[in-house]
């Protein structure tokens, strides 16, 4: 079969690889019908995530048709149409029973590696380094899905691939980030980053009834899409984020702040971002936490910081004094996708939201390597790339 | 590349390709600037000799006697130009948008050509300078042509990108409209583990006595 393979930093190739096979009784094989490039795939593309190996198949946003089912899987049958969440979960461990699917205790095949890095294991993820299990990803014609009697979400007829594909990652990720803010009708929610996850954070905050949603970025077409979704926008190239947020909140700051940027913050005009770049260049810091610092500084005391943006390692110069003295609550983590999918699928069916709004490019899988660059460079107005075999 | 957009709103008409070759050339020019600049800073005398740039000693002396500021020595000029090259080179290598830096190189090239052409001829004891002014000027013109080609290609790429409609302002994602949808999910019950801690919820008189430490 054909797949997009990671061959090193800035090197993704469309290659022929062996077809996947059923390895465990609960497995299923999915024939991919639609997949996407996620912003967090760019962290792999840019070489920020450790434990990648040359030849690893990328991709964790995908859906398709079940073509083979293991003997121990009674949930799925051949022909079922499913979206596959990026977090692989067993459904039986203590964390899965609590709904904390992204920290499933059993699905990561490389627990030792994760325990050394993070202290404890986290869930296995598709196509996202060997730290998270080394599972082949979904940017491929066929994908083996472990624990396929728990992880995949069956899709009813009448909805297009484009409407439901993002149930596997970015829609629940934006939703969880907003839910974690416990939004009240009087709240101002500030969202850093107008990429795909940021766009879903905005829509989720609007759906959940925030009084005011503010989005911070510097890419005009992304800000235009944020405005369309109901956000007031701040272009950090043109105006001071801190001053504008204060102005919008009568000097009090937003009650809820969401970091939908993560480890590759691209702010360039602040001293701290230059410091981060310098330290990162000499490998004294892995991530660039400019957004975290800004959120801690601007958030209203007793507010909430929600962090769906991906961080990978070590950061520096975090103003812990402000965080502590302001009594801020921090909520973060990979998304517990299966916790939200039923509810979000219903909202799509009811017409509350059509997630396909975020798609700006549809290409064939073979064009994936070029689209990684286009997406990374934000060229051509690119916000979300969807690929088909 | 066969590319379409799914959503019919604000549909992209085509894809402006990124000219990878020109960006690689810009990067190469960045390395060239850096190397040349460092050479000019480290070996100004040698660079001046290669370009057959003489010292304005006599003229400087006369200007000094006349109460005018002496002209800078060729080595000072070369060092200053070296600083400029290092700055442009670093800028080219650090930026995601090389176009203004390449135009900066073009301006620098013109300055270099003027400086070499107008500098006093170098004299040596044996009547040979060890360099070639003509050769230097030919090399400078060739580099200028390369810089101009690169800058123009980058400008065309930028214009092509700007000419394309990337107007996503119709992409709300809310089929019933944004304002009609605001609060549509307020029926959602936030799970207990994601609610604002009781300690931080609005406080009422008499509630939670003894909490304040």
Coordinates of C-alpha atoms in Angstrom, one line a residue:
Chain A
X1 CA 0.0 0.0 0.0
X2 CA 1.0 3.7 -0.2
X3 CA 1.6 5.8 2.8
X4 CA 3.3 9.1 3.9
X5 CA 6.5 8.2 5.7
X6 CA 8.7 10.3 8.0
X7 CA 12.3 10.2 6.7
X8 CA 13.8 12.9 8.9
X9 CA 13.4 16.5 9.7
X10 CA 11.5 18.3 6.9
X11 CA 11.4 15.0 4.9
X12 CA 8.1 13.3 4.3
X13 CA 7.8 10.9 1.4
X14 CA 5.0 9.0 -0.4
X15 CA 6.2 5.5 -0.3
X16 CA 5.1 1.9 -0.8
X17 CA 5.0 0.0 2.6
X18 CA 3.7 -3.4 3.6
X19 CA 0.0 -3.7 4.2
X20 CA -1.1 -3.9 7.9
X21 CA -2.4 -7.2 9.3
X22 CA -4.5 -8.2 12.3
X23 CA -2.2 -8.7 15.2
X24 CA -4.6 -8.9 18.2
X25 CA -8.1 -10.3 18.4
X26 CA -9.6 -6.9 19.1
X27 CA -7.9 -5.3 16.1
X28 CA -9.5 -4.1 12.9
X29 CA -8.1 -3.0 9.6
X30 CA -9.5 0.3 8.1
X31 CA -9.4 1.2 4.5
X32 CA -8.8 4.9 4.8
X33 CA -11.2 7.2 2.9
X34 CA -10.1 10.5 4.2
X35 CA -7.3 11.8 6.4
X36 CA -5.8 15.1 7.4
X37 CA -2.6 16.8 8.4
X38 CA -2.7 18.0 11.9
X39 CA -0.8 21.0 13.4
X40 CA 0.8 18.5 15.7
X41 CA 2.1 16.6 12.8
X42 CA 4.2 19.6 12.0
X43 CA 6.0 19.1 15.3
X44 CA 7.2 15.8 13.9
X45 CA 7.9 17.4 10.5
X46 CA 10.0 20.1 12.1
X47 CA 11.9 17.6 14.2
X48 CA 10.7 18.7 17.6
X49 CA 9.4 15.4 18.8
X50 CA 11.9 12.8 19.9
X51 CA 11.8 9.0 19.2
X52 CA 10.8 9.2 15.6
X53 CA 12.3 6.5 13.3
X54 CA 13.0 6.8 9.6
X55 CA 10.1 5.1 7.8
X56 CA 7.4 5.7 10.5
X57 CA 4.0 6.2 8.9
X58 CA 2.5 9.6 9.9
X59 CA -1.0 10.7 10.6
X60 CA -3.5 10.5 13.4
X61 CA -6.6 12.1 11.8
X62 CA -8.3 9.6 9.6
X63 CA -11.5 7.7 8.9
X64 CA -12.6 4.9 6.6
X65 CA -14.3 1.6 6.1
X66 CA -13.7 -1.5 8.1
X67 CA -12.3 -4.2 5.8
X68 CA -11.1 -6.8 8.3
X69 CA -12.0 -7.5 12.0
X70 CA -10.2 -9.6 14.6
X71 CA -11.9 -12.6 16.2
X72 CA -12.3 -10.9 19.5
X73 CA -14.0 -7.8 18.1
X74 CA -17.8 -7.9 18.4
X75 CA -18.4 -4.2 18.0
X76 CA -17.3 -3.7 14.4
X77 CA -18.2 -5.5 11.2
X78 CA -16.8 -5.3 7.7
X79 CA -18.3 -2.4 5.9
X80 CA -18.8 -0.2 8.9
X81 CA -17.8 3.4 8.4
X82 CA -15.8 4.8 11.3
X83 CA -13.8 7.8 12.4
X84 CA -10.8 6.7 14.5
X85 CA -9.8 8.9 17.4
X86 CA -6.1 9.6 17.6
X87 CA -5.8 8.4 21.2
X88 CA -5.9 4.6 21.4
X89 CA -7.7 3.4 24.5
X90 CA -8.4 0.0 25.9
X91 CA -11.7 1.0 27.7
X92 CA -10.9 -1.2 30.7
X93 CA -8.0 0.3 32.7
X94 CA -8.6 2.6 35.6
X95 CA -8.0 5.8 33.5
X96 CA -10.3 4.7 30.7
X97 CA -13.1 3.9 33.2
X98 CA -12.7 7.4 34.5
X99 CA -13.0 8.8 31.0
X100 CA -9.4 9.8 30.9
X101 CA -8.8 8.0 27.6
X102 CA -5.7 10.0 26.6
X103 CA -3.8 8.5 29.5
X104 CA -5.0 5.0 29.0
X105 CA -2.6 2.7 31.0
X106 CA -2.5 -0.1 28.5
X107 CA -2.4 1.1 24.9
X108 CA 1.1 2.4 24.8
X109 CA 3.4 -0.4 23.7
X110 CA 6.5 1.6 24.8
X111 CA 5.5 2.3 28.4
X112 CA 9.1 2.2 29.6
X113 CA 10.0 5.0 27.3
X114 CA 7.0 7.1 28.3
X115 CA 7.7 6.5 32.0
X116 CA 11.2 7.6 31.7
X117 CA 10.1 10.8 29.8
X118 CA 7.0 11.7 31.7
X119 CA 7.1 9.7 34.9
X120 CA 4.1 7.6 33.8
X121 CA 2.8 6.2 30.6
X122 CA 0.2 7.9 28.5
X123 CA -2.0 6.4 25.8
X124 CA -0.8 5.1 22.6
X125 CA -1.3 7.5 19.6
X126 CA -1.4 6.8 15.9
X127 CA 1.6 7.9 14.0
X128 CA 3.1 10.1 16.7
X129 CA 6.6 8.8 17.6
X130 CA 7.7 5.7 19.5
X131 CA 7.2 7.5 22.8
X132 CA 3.5 7.0 22.2
X133 CA 3.7 3.4 21.1
X134 CA 5.1 3.6 17.6
X135 CA 1.8 2.8 16.0
X136 CA 1.7 3.3 12.2
X137 CA -0.4 6.3 11.4
X138 CA -3.5 7.0 9.3
X139 CA -1.9 8.8 6.3
X140 CA -1.9 5.5 4.6
X141 CA -4.3 3.5 2.4
X142 CA -4.9 1.0 5.2
X143 CA -4.5 1.3 8.9
X144 CA -4.4 -1.3 11.7
X145 CA -6.5 -0.1 14.6
X146 CA -5.8 -1.7 18.0
X147 CA -8.5 -2.0 20.6
X148 CA -10.9 -1.4 17.7
X149 CA -13.9 -2.5 19.8
X150 CA -13.4 0.7 21.9
X151 CA -11.6 3.4 20.0
X152 CA -13.4 3.9 16.6
X153 CA -16.6 5.8 16.4
X154 CA -19.3 4.5 14.0
X155 CA -20.7 7.1 11.6
X156 CA -24.3 7.0 10.6
X157 CA -25.4 7.5 7.0
X158 CA -26.2 11.0 5.7
X159 CA -23.0 12.7 6.9
X160 CA -20.1 13.4 4.5
X161 CA -16.5 12.4 5.4
X162 CA -15.6 16.1 5.6
X163 CA -18.3 16.7 8.2
X164 CA -17.2 14.0 10.6
X165 CA -13.5 13.5 9.9
X166 CA -12.5 16.0 12.6
X167 CA -14.4 14.1 15.3
X168 CA -11.1 12.1 15.5
X169 CA -9.0 15.0 16.9
X170 CA -9.3 18.7 16.3
X171 CA -13.0 19.2 17.0
X172 CA -13.0 17.3 20.3
X173 CA -9.7 19.0 21.1
X174 CA -11.1 22.4 20.7
X175 CA -14.3 21.3 22.5
X176 CA -12.4 19.8 25.5
X177 CA -10.3 23.0 25.7
X178 CA -13.4 25.1 26.0
X179 CA -15.2 22.7 28.3
X180 CA -12.2 22.7 30.6
X181 CA -12.7 26.5 30.9
X182 CA -16.1 25.8 32.5
X183 CA -17.5 28.8 30.5
X184 CA -20.0 31.0 32.1
X185 CA -22.3 33.4 30.2
X186 CA -20.4 36.4 31.5
X187 CA -17.0 35.1 30.4
X188 CA -14.5 36.5 28.0
X189 CA -12.5 33.6 26.5
X190 CA -9.2 34.5 24.8
X191 CA -7.8 31.9 22.3
X192 CA -4.2 32.1 21.3
X193 CA -3.8 30.6 17.8
X194 CA -6.2 30.7 14.9
X195 CA -5.1 27.4 13.4
X196 CA -7.5 24.5 13.1
X197 CA -7.6 23.7 16.8
X198 CA -7.9 27.4 17.6
X199 CA -10.8 27.6 15.2
X200 CA -12.6 24.8 17.0
X201 CA -11.9 26.4 20.4
X202 CA -13.6 29.5 19.2
X203 CA -16.7 27.6 17.8
X204 CA -16.9 25.6 21.0
X205 CA -16.7 28.6 23.2
X206 CA -19.5 30.3 21.2
X207 CA -21.6 27.1 21.4
X208 CA -21.0 27.0 25.1
X209 CA -22.3 30.5 25.4
X210 CA -19.3 32.7 26.1
X211 CA -20.1 36.4 26.2
X212 CA -17.1 37.3 24.2
X213 CA -14.4 35.3 22.4
X214 CA -11.1 36.9 21.4
X215 CA -8.6 35.3 19.1
X216 CA -4.9 36.2 18.8
X217 CA -2.8 35.4 15.7
X218 CA -1.0 37.2 12.9
X219 CA -2.2 35.4 9.8
X220 CA -4.9 37.6 8.2
X221 CA -6.9 34.7 6.5
X222 CA -6.9 32.8 9.7
X223 CA -8.1 35.8 11.6
X224 CA -10.8 36.3 9.0
X225 CA -12.0 32.7 9.6
X226 CA -11.9 33.4 13.4
X227 CA -14.1 36.5 12.9
X228 CA -16.5 34.4 10.9
X229 CA -16.8 32.1 13.8
X230 CA -17.8 34.9 16.2
X231 CA -14.4 36.0 17.6
X232 CA -13.0 39.5 18.0
X233 CA -9.5 39.3 16.6
X234 CA -6.1 40.7 17.6
X235 CA -3.3 40.7 15.1
X236 CA -0.2 40.6 17.3
X237 CA 1.9 42.2 14.5
X238 CA -0.3 45.2 14.6
X239 CA -1.3 45.8 18.2
X240 CA -0.4 44.9 21.8
X241 CA -2.1 41.8 22.9
X242 CA -2.0 42.8 26.5
X243 CA -3.4 46.3 26.0
X244 CA -6.1 45.2 23.6
X245 CA -7.2 42.3 25.9
X246 CA -7.4 44.8 28.8
X247 CA -9.4 47.2 26.7
X248 CA -11.9 44.5 25.8
X249 CA -12.3 43.5 29.4
X250 CA -12.4 46.9 31.1
X251 CA -8.9 46.4 32.4
X252 CA -9.7 43.1 34.2
X253 CA -8.3 40.5 31.7
X254 CA -10.1 37.5 30.2
X255 CA -11.5 35.0 32.7
X256 CA -10.5 32.1 30.5
X257 CA -7.4 31.7 28.3
X258 CA -6.8 28.9 25.8
X259 CA -3.4 28.1 24.4
X260 CA -4.0 26.6 20.9
X261 CA -0.4 27.2 19.8
X262 CA 1.8 24.9 21.8
X263 CA 5.6 24.5 21.6
X264 CA 6.3 26.3 18.3
X265 CA 5.1 29.8 19.2
X266 CA 6.0 32.1 16.3
X267 CA 6.0 35.5 18.1
X268 CA 9.1 37.3 17.1
X269 CA 8.9 40.7 18.5
X270 CA 9.2 40.1 22.2
X271 CA 12.4 39.6 24.2
X272 CA 11.2 36.3 25.6
X273 CA 10.6 34.8 22.2
X274 CA 14.0 35.7 21.0
X275 CA 15.4 34.2 24.3
X276 CA 13.4 31.0 23.6
X277 CA 14.7 30.7 20.1
X278 CA 18.3 31.2 21.2
X279 CA 18.0 28.6 23.9
X280 CA 16.2 26.2 21.6
X281 CA 18.9 26.6 19.0
X282 CA 21.6 25.4 21.5
X283 CA 19.3 22.7 22.9
X284 CA 18.9 24.2 26.3
X285 CA 15.1 24.3 25.9
X286 CA 12.8 22.2 23.8
X287 CA 9.6 24.3 23.6
X288 CA 8.9 28.0 23.2
X289 CA 6.4 29.0 25.8
X290 CA 5.7 32.6 24.8
X291 CA 1.9 32.0 24.8
X292 CA 1.9 30.5 28.3
X293 CA 3.8 33.5 29.7
X294 CA 1.4 35.9 28.1
X295 CA -1.7 34.0 29.3
X296 CA -0.4 33.8 32.9
X297 CA 0.2 37.6 32.8
X298 CA -3.0 38.7 31.2
X299 CA -5.5 36.2 32.7
X300 CA -7.9 37.6 35.3
X301 CA -7.0 36.4 38.8
X302 CA -8.8 33.2 39.7
X303 CA -9.2 32.5 36.0
X304 CA -8.5 29.3 34.1
X305 CA -5.7 28.5 31.6
X306 CA -6.7 25.7 29.2
X307 CA -3.8 24.2 27.2
X308 CA -4.7 22.0 24.2
X309 CA -1.6 23.1 22.4
X310 CA 1.0 20.4 22.3
X311 CA 4.2 20.7 24.4
X312 CA 6.9 18.1 24.3
X313 CA 9.6 18.7 26.8
X314 CA 11.2 21.4 28.9
X315 CA 10.4 25.1 29.1
X316 CA 12.1 28.0 30.9
X317 CA 11.3 31.3 32.5
X318 CA 7.7 30.4 33.4
X319 CA 6.3 33.1 35.8
X320 CA 5.2 30.7 38.4
X321 CA 4.9 33.5 40.9
X322 CA 2.1 35.2 38.9
X323 CA 0.5 31.8 38.3
X324 CA 0.4 31.1 42.0
X325 CA -0.4 34.5 43.4
X326 CA -3.2 35.0 40.9
X327 CA -4.8 31.7 41.8
X328 CA -5.0 30.5 38.3
X329 CA -6.3 27.0 37.4
X330 CA -4.4 25.1 34.7
X331 CA -6.0 22.4 32.7
X332 CA -4.2 20.6 30.0
X333 CA -3.6 17.2 28.4
X334 CA -4.1 15.3 25.2
X335 CA -7.8 15.0 24.3
X336 CA -10.0 12.3 25.8
X337 CA -11.6 12.0 22.4
X338 CA -14.1 9.2 23.1
X339 CA -15.5 11.2 26.0
X340 CA -16.9 13.8 23.6
X341 CA -17.6 12.1 20.3
X342 CA -21.2 11.0 20.9
X343 CA -22.3 14.5 22.0
X344 CA -20.4 16.2 19.2
X345 CA -21.7 13.8 16.5
X346 CA -25.2 14.7 17.7
X347 CA -24.5 18.4 17.4
X348 CA -23.3 17.9 13.8
X349 CA -26.4 15.8 13.0
X350 CA -28.6 18.5 14.5
X351 CA -26.9 21.2 12.3
X352 CA -25.4 23.2 15.2
X353 CA -22.0 23.0 13.5
X354 CA -20.5 21.8 10.3
X355 CA -16.8 21.1 10.9
X356 CA -16.0 21.1 7.2
X357 CA -15.7 24.9 7.4
X358 CA -12.1 24.6 8.3
X359 CA -11.0 22.7 5.2
X360 CA -9.1 24.9 2.8
X361 CA -7.2 22.2 0.7
X362 CA -8.2 18.8 -0.5
X363 CA -5.5 16.8 -2.2
X364 CA -4.6 13.2 -3.0
X365 CA -2.4 11.4 -0.5
X366 CA 0.4 11.4 -3.1
X367 CA 0.5 15.2 -2.8
X368 CA 0.9 15.0 1.0
X369 CA 4.7 15.7 1.1
X370 CA 4.2 19.1 -0.7
X371 CA 1.2 19.9 1.5
X372 CA 3.2 19.5 4.7
X373 CA 5.3 22.4 3.5
X374 CA 2.4 24.5 2.4
X375 CA 0.6 23.9 5.7
X376 CA 3.8 24.6 7.7
X377 CA 4.5 27.8 5.9
X378 CA 0.9 28.9 6.0
X379 CA 1.1 29.5 2.3
X380 CA -1.9 29.7 -0.1
X381 CA -4.2 30.6 2.8
X382 CA -3.7 27.0 4.1
X383 CA -5.6 26.2 7.3
X384 CA -6.5 22.6 7.0
X385 CA -5.4 20.0 4.5
X386 CA -7.5 16.9 3.8
X387 CA -6.2 14.0 1.8
X388 CA -7.8 11.1 0.0
X389 CA -6.1 8.0 -1.4
Chain B
X1 CA -1.1 18.6 -8.3
X2 CA -4.8 18.1 -8.5
X3 CA -6.2 20.3 -5.8
X4 CA -9.7 21.4 -4.9
X5 CA -11.5 22.8 -1.9
X6 CA -14.4 21.1 -0.3
X7 CA -16.3 24.1 0.8
X8 CA -17.8 26.2 -2.0
X9 CA -17.6 29.4 0.0
X10 CA -14.5 31.4 -1.0
X11 CA -13.2 28.6 -3.2
X12 CA -9.6 28.7 -4.1
X13 CA -9.2 28.9 -7.8
X14 CA -5.7 27.5 -8.0
X15 CA -2.6 26.9 -6.0
X16 CA 0.4 29.3 -6.3
X17 CA 3.4 27.0 -6.1
X18 CA 6.2 28.0 -3.8
X19 CA 9.3 28.3 -5.9
X20 CA 11.6 26.0 -3.9
X21 CA 14.6 26.7 -6.2
X22 CA 14.4 30.4 -5.7
X23 CA 14.1 30.1 -1.9
X24 CA 17.2 27.8 -2.0
X25 CA 19.0 30.4 -4.0
X26 CA 18.1 33.1 -1.5
X27 CA 19.4 30.9 1.3
X28 CA 22.6 30.3 -0.7
X29 CA 23.0 34.0 -1.1
X30 CA 22.6 34.3 2.7
X31 CA 25.5 32.0 3.2
X32 CA 27.5 33.8 0.6
X33 CA 26.8 37.2 2.3
X34 CA 27.9 35.7 5.6
X35 CA 31.1 34.3 4.2
X36 CA 32.0 37.4 2.3
X37 CA 31.2 39.6 5.2
X38 CA 33.4 37.6 7.6
X39 CA 36.2 37.7 5.1
X40 CA 35.9 41.5 4.7
X41 CA 36.0 41.9 8.5
X42 CA 38.9 39.5 9.0
X43 CA 41.0 40.4 6.0
X44 CA 40.2 43.9 4.8
X45 CA 43.6 44.6 3.4
X46 CA 43.6 41.5 1.3
X47 CA 40.1 42.2 0.0
X48 CA 41.0 45.8 -0.9
X49 CA 44.1 44.5 -2.7
X50 CA 42.0 42.0 -4.8
X51 CA 39.7 44.8 -5.8
X52 CA 42.7 47.1 -6.6
X53 CA 41.4 49.6 -4.1
X54 CA 44.1 52.1 -3.2
X55 CA 44.4 54.3 -0.1
X56 CA 43.3 57.9 -0.4
X57 CA 46.4 58.9 1.5
X58 CA 47.4 61.9 -0.6
X59 CA 43.9 63.1 -1.0
X60 CA 43.3 62.6 2.7
X61 CA 46.4 64.6 3.6
X62 CA 45.4 67.5 1.4
X63 CA 41.9 67.4 2.7
X64 CA 43.2 67.4 6.3
X65 CA 45.4 70.4 5.5
X66 CA 42.4 72.1 4.0
X67 CA 40.4 71.6 7.2
X68 CA 38.2 68.9 5.6
X69 CA 37.5 65.4 7.1
X70 CA 39.9 62.9 5.6
X71 CA 38.3 60.1 3.5
X72 CA 38.2 56.8 5.2
X73 CA 40.8 54.3 4.4
X74 CA 40.0 51.4 2.0
X75 CA 40.3 49.0 4.9
X76 CA 37.7 50.9 7.0
X77 CA 35.3 50.9 4.0
X78 CA 35.8 47.2 3.5
X79 CA 35.2 46.5 7.2
X80 CA 32.0 48.6 7.2
X81 CA 30.8 46.7 4.1
X82 CA 31.7 43.4 5.8
X83 CA 29.4 44.4 8.7
X84 CA 26.7 45.1 6.2
X85 CA 27.1 41.7 4.5
X86 CA 27.1 39.8 7.8
X87 CA 23.8 41.6 8.8
X88 CA 22.2 40.8 5.4
X89 CA 23.4 37.3 5.5
X90 CA 22.1 36.6 9.0
X91 CA 18.8 38.2 8.0
X92 CA 18.5 36.1 4.9
X93 CA 19.2 32.9 6.9
X94 CA 16.8 33.7 9.7
X95 CA 13.8 35.0 7.9
X96 CA 10.9 33.2 6.3
X97 CA 10.4 36.0 3.9
X98 CA 13.7 36.6 2.1
X99 CA 12.5 39.1 -0.5
X100 CA 13.3 42.4 1.3
X101 CA 16.7 41.0 2.3
X102 CA 17.5 40.1 -1.3
X103 CA 16.6 43.6 -2.4
X104 CA 18.9 44.8 0.3
X105 CA 21.6 42.7 -1.3
X106 CA 20.9 44.3 -4.7
X107 CA 21.3 47.8 -3.1
X108 CA 24.5 46.7 -1.5
X109 CA 25.8 45.4 -4.8
X110 CA 25.3 48.7 -6.5
X111 CA 27.1 50.4 -3.6
X112 CA 30.0 47.9 -4.0
X113 CA 30.2 48.5 -7.8
X114 CA 30.3 52.3 -7.2
X115 CA 32.9 52.0 -4.5
X116 CA 35.2 49.8 -6.5
X117 CA 34.8 51.8 -9.7
X118 CA 35.5 55.2 -7.9
X119 CA 38.2 54.2 -5.5
X120 CA 41.7 55.4 -6.2
X121 CA 43.9 52.8 -7.9
X122 CA 46.1 50.9 -5.7
X123 CA 49.8 51.5 -6.3
X124 CA 52.6 49.1 -5.4
X125 CA 56.4 49.3 -5.3
X126 CA 56.6 47.1 -8.3
X127 CA 53.7 48.6 -10.3
X128 CA 51.5 45.6 -9.7
X129 CA 48.7 45.6 -7.2
X130 CA 48.1 41.8 -7.0
X131 CA 44.5 42.2 -8.0
X132 CA 42.2 43.0 -10.9
X133 CA 39.7 45.9 -10.7
X134 CA 38.1 44.7 -14.0
X135 CA 37.8 41.2 -12.7
X136 CA 36.3 42.4 -9.5
X137 CA 33.8 44.6 -11.3
X138 CA 32.8 41.7 -13.6
X139 CA 32.3 39.5 -10.5
X140 CA 30.2 42.2 -8.9
X141 CA 28.0 42.6 -11.9
X142 CA 27.5 38.9 -12.1
X143 CA 26.5 38.7 -8.5
X144 CA 24.2 41.7 -8.9
X145 CA 22.5 39.9 -11.8
X146 CA 22.0 36.8 -9.7
X147 CA 20.6 38.9 -6.8
X148 CA 18.3 40.8 -9.2
X149 CA 17.0 37.5 -10.6
X150 CA 16.3 36.1 -7.2
X151 CA 14.6 39.3 -5.9
X152 CA 12.4 39.5 -9.0
X153 CA 11.4 35.9 -8.7
X154 CA 10.5 36.3 -5.0
X155 CA 8.5 39.5 -5.9
X156 CA 6.6 37.6 -8.5
X157 CA 5.8 34.8 -6.1
X158 CA 4.6 37.3 -3.5
X159 CA 2.4 39.1 -6.1
X160 CA 1.0 35.7 -7.2
X161 CA 0.1 34.8 -3.7
X162 CA -1.4 38.2 -2.9
X163 CA -3.5 38.0 -6.1
X164 CA -5.3 34.9 -5.0
X165 CA -8.4 35.1 -2.9
X166 CA -7.9 33.6 0.5
X167 CA -11.0 35.1 2.0
X168 CA -12.3 32.7 4.6
X169 CA -14.6 35.3 6.1
X170 CA -17.6 33.4 5.0
X171 CA -16.5 30.2 6.9
X172 CA -18.4 30.4 10.1
X173 CA -19.1 26.7 10.5
X174 CA -22.5 27.5 11.9
X175 CA -25.2 26.6 9.4
X176 CA -27.8 28.5 11.4
X177 CA -25.6 31.6 11.8
X178 CA -23.1 32.6 14.5
X179 CA -25.4 34.7 16.7
X180 CA -28.2 32.2 16.4
X181 CA -25.8 29.5 17.5
X182 CA -24.3 31.3 20.5
X183 CA -25.1 29.3 23.6
X184 CA -26.7 26.4 21.6
X185 CA -24.7 24.0 23.7
X186 CA -25.4 25.6 27.0
X187 CA -27.4 22.4 27.8
X188 CA -24.0 20.7 28.0
X189 CA -23.1 19.7 31.6
X190 CA -19.5 20.3 32.3
X191 CA -18.0 17.1 33.9
X192 CA -17.1 17.4 37.5
X193 CA -13.4 17.1 36.9
X194 CA -13.4 20.1 34.6
X195 CA -15.6 22.4 36.6
X196 CA -14.1 25.5 38.2
X197 CA -13.0 24.5 41.7
X198 CA -15.6 25.3 44.3
X199 CA -12.9 27.5 46.0
X200 CA -12.9 29.8 43.0
X201 CA -16.6 30.0 42.3
X202 CA -18.5 33.2 43.2
X203 CA -18.6 33.4 47.0
X204 CA -21.7 34.0 48.9
X205 CA -22.0 35.4 52.4
X206 CA -21.8 32.7 55.0
X207 CA -20.7 30.1 52.5
X208 CA -17.6 28.0 53.1
X209 CA -16.6 29.6 56.4
X210 CA -13.1 28.9 57.5
X211 CA -11.8 28.5 53.9
X212 CA -9.7 31.5 53.9
X213 CA -6.3 30.7 55.2

